[in-house]
PDB file of C-alpha atoms and ligand atoms in Angstrom:
ATOM      1  CA  MET A   1      15.037   6.836 -68.046  1.00  0.00           C
ATOM      2  CA  SER A   2      13.199   9.808 -69.407  1.00  0.00           C
ATOM      3  CA  ALA A   3      14.984  13.255 -69.856  1.00  0.00           C
ATOM      4  CA  PRO A   4      14.039  15.968 -67.167  1.00  0.00           C
ATOM      5  CA  ILE A   5      11.719  18.764 -68.184  1.00  0.00           C
ATOM      6  CA  ILE A   6      13.498  22.071 -67.765  1.00  0.00           C
ATOM      7  CA  GLY A   7      11.094  24.396 -69.207  1.00  0.00           C
ATOM      8  CA  ASP A   8       8.194  24.858 -71.610  1.00  0.00           C
ATOM      9  CA  LEU A   9       7.445  26.555 -74.860  1.00  0.00           C
ATOM     10  CA  MET A  10       4.018  28.003 -76.076  1.00  0.00           C
ATOM     11  CA  LEU A  11       2.884  28.136 -79.747  1.00  0.00           C
ATOM     12  CA  ARG A  12      -0.437  29.636 -80.605  1.00  0.00           C
ATOM     13  CA  ARG A  13      -1.432  29.836 -84.271  1.00  0.00           C
ATOM     14  CA  GLU A  14      -3.875  32.521 -85.467  1.00  0.00           C
ATOM     15  CA  ASP A  15      -5.209  34.375 -88.534  1.00  0.00           C
ATOM     16  CA  ALA A  16      -3.290  37.332 -89.723  1.00  0.00           C
ATOM     17  CA  TRP A  17      -5.442  40.599 -89.983  1.00  0.00           C
ATOM     18  CA  ALA A  18      -6.692  40.686 -93.581  1.00  0.00           C
ATOM     19  CA  GLN A  19      -9.342  42.284 -95.849  1.00  0.00           C
ATOM     20  CA  ARG A  20     -12.399  40.230 -96.440  1.00  0.00           C
ATOM     21  CA  GLU A  21     -11.442  39.524-100.039  1.00  0.00           C
ATOM     22  CA  VAL A  22      -8.107  37.893 -99.123  1.00  0.00           C
ATOM     23  CA  ALA A  23      -8.986  36.712 -95.726  1.00  0.00           C
ATOM     24  CA  ASP A  24      -8.599  32.953 -96.708  1.00  0.00           C
ATOM     25  CA  ARG A  25      -4.811  33.661 -97.536  1.00  0.00           C
ATOM     26  CA  ALA A  26      -4.237  35.042 -93.969  1.00  0.00           C
ATOM     27  CA  ARG A  27      -5.865  32.074 -92.200  1.00  0.00           C
ATOM     28  CA  GLY A  28      -3.362  30.425 -89.760  1.00  0.00           C
ATOM     29  CA  MET A  29      -0.589  32.671 -90.983  1.00  0.00           C
ATOM     30  CA  GLN A  30       0.593  34.240 -87.729  1.00  0.00           C
ATOM     31  CA  VAL A  31       2.064  32.404 -84.621  1.00  0.00           C
ATOM     32  CA  GLU A  32       2.616  33.746 -81.114  1.00  0.00           C
ATOM     33  CA  VAL A  33       5.355  32.072 -79.143  1.00  0.00           C
ATOM     34  CA  GLY A  34       6.392  32.022 -75.453  1.00  0.00           C
ATOM     35  CA  TRP A  35       8.642  30.312 -73.143  1.00  0.00           C
ATOM     36  CA  ALA A  36       9.657  29.566 -69.496  1.00  0.00           C
ATOM     37  CA  LEU A  37      12.803  28.038 -68.197  1.00  0.00           C
ATOM     38  CA  ASP A  38      13.562  26.532 -64.736  1.00  0.00           C
ATOM     39  CA  PRO A  39      15.510  29.198 -62.988  1.00  0.00           C
ATOM     40  CA  ALA A  40      18.019  26.664 -61.911  1.00  0.00           C
ATOM     41  CA  ARG A  41      18.848  25.952 -65.710  1.00  0.00           C
ATOM     42  CA  GLU A  42      19.299  29.595 -66.726  1.00  0.00           C
ATOM     43  CA  GLY A  43      22.639  30.786 -68.272  1.00  0.00           C
ATOM     44  CA  HIS A  44      23.531  28.030 -70.465  1.00  0.00           C
ATOM     45  CA  GLY A  45      21.637  28.878 -73.805  1.00  0.00           C
ATOM     46  CA  TYR A  46      18.983  26.219 -73.419  1.00  0.00           C
ATOM     47  CA  ALA A  47      16.163  28.556 -73.907  1.00  0.00           C
ATOM     48  CA  THR A  48      17.857  30.116 -77.034  1.00  0.00           C
ATOM     49  CA  GLU A  49      18.405  26.676 -78.579  1.00  0.00           C
ATOM     50  CA  ALA A  50      14.700  25.692 -77.875  1.00  0.00           C
ATOM     51  CA  VAL A  51      13.368  29.097 -79.360  1.00  0.00           C
ATOM     52  CA  ARG A  52      15.594  28.743 -82.487  1.00  0.00           C
ATOM     53  CA  GLU A  53      14.077  25.271 -82.974  1.00  0.00           C
ATOM     54  CA  LEU A  54      10.489  26.727 -82.393  1.00  0.00           C
ATOM     55  CA  LEU A  55      11.112  29.493 -85.049  1.00  0.00           C
ATOM     56  CA  ARG A  56      12.438  26.828 -87.518  1.00  0.00           C
ATOM     57  CA  TYR A  57       9.322  24.716 -87.029  1.00  0.00           C
ATOM     58  CA  CYS A  58       7.034  27.894 -87.543  1.00  0.00           C
ATOM     59  CA  PHE A  59       8.692  28.897 -90.710  1.00  0.00           C
ATOM     60  CA  GLU A  60       9.928  25.644 -92.239  1.00  0.00           C
ATOM     61  CA  GLU A  61       7.053  23.167 -91.221  1.00  0.00           C
ATOM     62  CA  LEU A  62       4.114  25.393 -90.577  1.00  0.00           C
ATOM     63  CA  HIS A  63       5.077  27.979 -93.343  1.00  0.00           C
ATOM     64  CA  VAL A  64       3.582  30.919 -91.488  1.00  0.00           C
ATOM     65  CA  HIS A  65       4.197  34.443 -92.504  1.00  0.00           C
ATOM     66  CA  ARG A  66       4.916  36.100 -89.114  1.00  0.00           C
ATOM     67  CA  VAL A  67       6.063  34.960 -85.499  1.00  0.00           C
ATOM     68  CA  ILE A  68       5.539  37.312 -82.681  1.00  0.00           C
ATOM     69  CA  ALA A  69       6.404  37.351 -78.834  1.00  0.00           C
ATOM     70  CA  ASN A  70       5.701  39.519 -76.015  1.00  0.00           C
ATOM     71  CA  CYS A  71       7.262  40.174 -72.697  1.00  0.00           C
ATOM     72  CA  PHE A  72       7.037  42.802 -69.932  1.00  0.00           C
ATOM     73  CA  ALA A  73       9.420  45.822 -70.760  1.00  0.00           C
ATOM     74  CA  GLY A  74      11.662  45.007 -67.747  1.00  0.00           C
ATOM     75  CA  ASN A  75      12.117  41.476 -68.784  1.00  0.00           C
ATOM     76  CA  ASP A  76      15.761  41.968 -69.998  1.00  0.00           C
ATOM     77  CA  ALA A  77      16.639  38.180 -70.155  1.00  0.00           C
ATOM     78  CA  SER A  78      13.644  37.476 -72.601  1.00  0.00           C
ATOM     79  CA  ALA A  79      14.465  40.740 -74.569  1.00  0.00           C
ATOM     80  CA  ARG A  80      18.001  39.560 -74.933  1.00  0.00           C
ATOM     81  CA  LEU A  81      16.721  36.108 -75.934  1.00  0.00           C
ATOM     82  CA  MET A  82      14.466  37.526 -78.690  1.00  0.00           C
ATOM     83  CA  GLU A  83      17.398  39.662 -79.990  1.00  0.00           C
ATOM     84  CA  ARG A  84      19.799  36.752 -79.859  1.00  0.00           C
ATOM     85  CA  VAL A  85      17.532  34.474 -82.154  1.00  0.00           C
ATOM     86  CA  GLY A  86      17.003  37.505 -84.528  1.00  0.00           C
ATOM     87  CA  MET A  87      13.661  38.887 -83.810  1.00  0.00           C
ATOM     88  CA  ARG A  88      13.011  42.548 -84.260  1.00  0.00           C
ATOM     89  CA  ARG A  89      11.640  44.760 -81.475  1.00  0.00           C
ATOM     90  CA  GLU A  90       8.452  46.143 -83.189  1.00  0.00           C
ATOM     91  CA  THR A  91       6.320  47.742 -80.450  1.00  0.00           C
ATOM     92  CA  TYR A  92       6.714  49.285 -76.974  1.00  0.00           C
ATOM     93  CA  ALA A  93       3.165  49.382 -75.443  1.00  0.00           C
ATOM     94  CA  VAL A  94       2.465  51.541 -72.336  1.00  0.00           C
ATOM     95  CA  ARG A  95       0.756  49.885 -69.260  1.00  0.00           C
ATOM     96  CA  GLU A  96      -0.584  47.313 -71.636  1.00  0.00           C
ATOM     97  CA  ALA A  97      -0.163  44.070 -69.724  1.00  0.00           C
ATOM     98  CA  LEU A  98      -1.374  43.162 -66.001  1.00  0.00           C
ATOM     99  CA  HIS A  99       1.316  41.861 -63.806  1.00  0.00           C
ATOM    100  CA  ARG A 100       0.288  39.407 -60.982  1.00  0.00           C
ATOM    101  CA  SER A 101       1.218  42.273 -58.647  1.00  0.00           C
ATOM    102  CA  GLY A 102      -1.938  44.057 -59.939  1.00  0.00           C
ATOM    103  CA  ARG A 103       0.148  46.587 -61.630  1.00  0.00           C
ATOM    104  CA  TRP A 104      -0.314  47.455 -65.353  1.00  0.00           C
ATOM    105  CA  LEU A 105       3.087  47.274 -67.011  1.00  0.00           C
ATOM    106  CA  ASP A 106       4.622  48.375 -70.179  1.00  0.00           C
ATOM    107  CA  SER A 107       5.286  45.544 -72.650  1.00  0.00           C
ATOM    108  CA  LEU A 108       7.400  44.712 -75.827  1.00  0.00           C
ATOM    109  CA  VAL A 109       6.313  43.072 -78.843  1.00  0.00           C
ATOM    110  CA  TYR A 110       9.098  41.326 -81.010  1.00  0.00           C
ATOM    111  CA  ALA A 111       8.626  39.670 -84.472  1.00  0.00           C
ATOM    112  CA  MET A 112      10.074  37.832 -87.321  1.00  0.00           C
ATOM    113  CA  LEU A 113       8.857  37.455 -90.841  1.00  0.00           C
ATOM    114  CA  ASP A 114       9.294  34.433 -93.036  1.00  0.00           C
ATOM    115  CA  ASP A 115      11.699  36.235 -95.385  1.00  0.00           C
ATOM    116  CA  GLU A 116      13.827  37.037 -92.362  1.00  0.00           C
ATOM    117  CA  TRP A 117      14.295  33.363 -91.620  1.00  0.00           C
ATOM    118  CA  PRO A 118      16.956  32.081 -90.978  1.00  0.00           C
ATOM    119  CA  PRO A 119      18.718  35.021 -89.583  1.00  0.00           C
ATOM    120  CA  ALA A 120      22.464  35.288 -89.964  1.00  0.00           C
ATOM    121  CA  ARG A 121      24.385  34.299 -86.883  1.00  0.00           C
ATOM    122  CA  PRO A 122      27.367  36.484 -86.135  1.00  0.00           C
ATOM    123  CA  GLY A 123      30.662  34.532 -85.886  1.00  0.00           C
ATOM    124  CA  ARG A 124      28.960  31.552 -87.243  1.00  0.00           C
ATOM    125  CA  ASP A 125      27.643  32.374 -90.745  1.00  0.00           C
ATOM    126  CA  GLN A 126      30.446  34.998 -91.645  1.00  0.00           C
ATOM    127  CA  GLY A 127      32.275  34.088 -94.623  1.00  0.00           C
ATOM    128  CA  GLN A 128      29.586  31.614 -95.879  1.00  0.00           C
ATOM    129  CA  ASP A 129      27.663  32.052 -99.156  1.00  0.00           C
TER     130      ASP A 129
HETATM  131  C1  COA B 201      13.492  34.316 -70.513  1.00  0.00           C
HETATM  132  C2  COA B 201      14.316  33.117 -69.970  1.00  0.00           C
HETATM  133  C3  COA B 201      13.960  31.819 -70.626  1.00  0.00           C
HETATM  134  C4  COA B 201      15.950  33.433 -70.273  1.00  0.00           C
HETATM  135  O1  COA B 201      16.695  32.485 -69.744  1.00  0.00           O
HETATM  136  P1  COA B 201      18.171  32.464 -70.024  1.00  0.00           P
HETATM  137  O2  COA B 201      18.905  31.428 -69.268  1.00  0.00           O
HETATM  138  O3  COA B 201      18.739  33.929 -70.153  1.00  0.00           O
HETATM  139  O4  COA B 201      18.181  31.975 -71.617  1.00  0.00           O
HETATM  140  P2  COA B 201      19.041  30.834 -72.286  1.00  0.00           P
HETATM  141  O5  COA B 201      18.842  29.495 -71.680  1.00  0.00           O
HETATM  142  O6  COA B 201      18.977  30.986 -73.688  1.00  0.00           O
HETATM  143  O7  COA B 201      20.672  31.237 -71.796  1.00  0.00           O
HETATM  144  C5  COA B 201      21.163  32.499 -72.385  1.00  0.00           C
HETATM  145  C6  COA B 201      22.056  32.980 -71.368  1.00  0.00           C
HETATM  146  O8  COA B 201      23.124  32.087 -71.227  1.00  0.00           O
HETATM  147  C7  COA B 201      24.414  32.477 -71.812  1.00  0.00           C
HETATM  148  N1  COA B 201      24.999  31.403 -72.376  1.00  0.00           N
HETATM  149  C8  COA B 201      25.862  30.536 -71.986  1.00  0.00           C
HETATM  150  N2  COA B 201      26.125  29.635 -72.840  1.00  0.00           N
HETATM  151  C9  COA B 201      25.413  29.931 -73.961  1.00  0.00           C
HETATM  152  C10 COA B 201      25.290  29.229 -75.268  1.00  0.00           C
HETATM  153  N3  COA B 201      26.005  28.148 -75.462  1.00  0.00           N
HETATM  154  N4  COA B 201      24.357  29.679 -76.041  1.00  0.00           N
HETATM  155  C11 COA B 201      23.525  30.820 -75.758  1.00  0.00           C
HETATM  156  N5  COA B 201      23.766  31.398 -74.582  1.00  0.00           N
HETATM  157  C12 COA B 201      24.651  31.005 -73.644  1.00  0.00           C
HETATM  158  C13 COA B 201      24.051  33.693 -72.590  1.00  0.00           C
HETATM  159  O9  COA B 201      24.971  34.731 -72.755  1.00  0.00           O
HETATM  160  C14 COA B 201      22.788  34.308 -71.950  1.00  0.00           C
HETATM  161  O10 COA B 201      23.074  34.953 -70.895  1.00  0.00           O
HETATM  162  P3  COA B 201      22.936  36.758 -70.887  1.00  0.00           P
HETATM  163  O11 COA B 201      21.474  36.949 -71.337  1.00  0.00           O
HETATM  164  O12 COA B 201      23.114  37.092 -69.503  1.00  0.00           O
HETATM  165  O13 COA B 201      23.911  37.117 -71.902  1.00  0.00           O
HETATM  166  C15 COA B 201      14.155  32.965 -68.543  1.00  0.00           C
HETATM  167  O14 COA B 201      14.656  34.032 -67.834  1.00  0.00           O
HETATM  168  C16 COA B 201      12.791  32.814 -68.141  1.00  0.00           C
HETATM  169  O15 COA B 201      12.266  31.471 -68.136  1.00  0.00           O
HETATM  170  N6  COA B 201      12.021  33.744 -67.566  1.00  0.00           N
HETATM  171  C17 COA B 201      10.687  33.575 -67.012  1.00  0.00           C
HETATM  172  C18 COA B 201       9.687  33.275 -68.112  1.00  0.00           C
HETATM  173  C19 COA B 201       9.503  34.535 -69.093  1.00  0.00           C
HETATM  174  O16 COA B 201       9.802  35.680 -68.712  1.00  0.00           O
HETATM  175  N7  COA B 201       9.034  34.442 -70.278  1.00  0.00           N
HETATM  176  C20 COA B 201       8.890  35.446 -71.189  1.00  0.00           C
HETATM  177  C21 COA B 201       7.465  35.690 -71.620  1.00  0.00           C
HETATM  178  S1  COA B 201       7.214  34.922 -73.149  1.00  0.00           S
END
């Protein structure tokens, strides 16, 4: 019997911005990630676990320099998730993203750099070298 699908993850690899002389070193060095979870499965940490593994894959297997993720400014569950996995809030953009309602909404960009991975996990990593 196969396991039920309870959500999905998105990973889009892209070139980081660079000056022409060093453009080859920026190729494929940034990833945008995203996620959606079945609402019936929310509140158990499944998305957090999946996004941590996605970040691990980006940094430890793809060896990218930077991972970013976006959400609408009012999407508190996603913002909490990004902070829980150690991403930093970098940008608050005003009326940048079009909602399906037809309204332009504010959005947030979170990021993590390769030298910030793996982040310390409070209560788990304390006391360890
Ligand atoms: C964003 C989204 C995935 C968050 O779902 P979620 O259930 O809050 O996330 P998790 O599965 O990681 O669960 C974390 C919640 O469970 C709780 N939790 C319970 N047990 C947990 C555990 N063992 N580990 C971590 N969290 C746990 C956490 O406290 C947290 O709740 P809180 O945010 O109220 O404090 C979900 O709301 C969603 O799919 N939204 C629609 C899609 C979307 O907005 N995508 C963003 C654009 S990229």
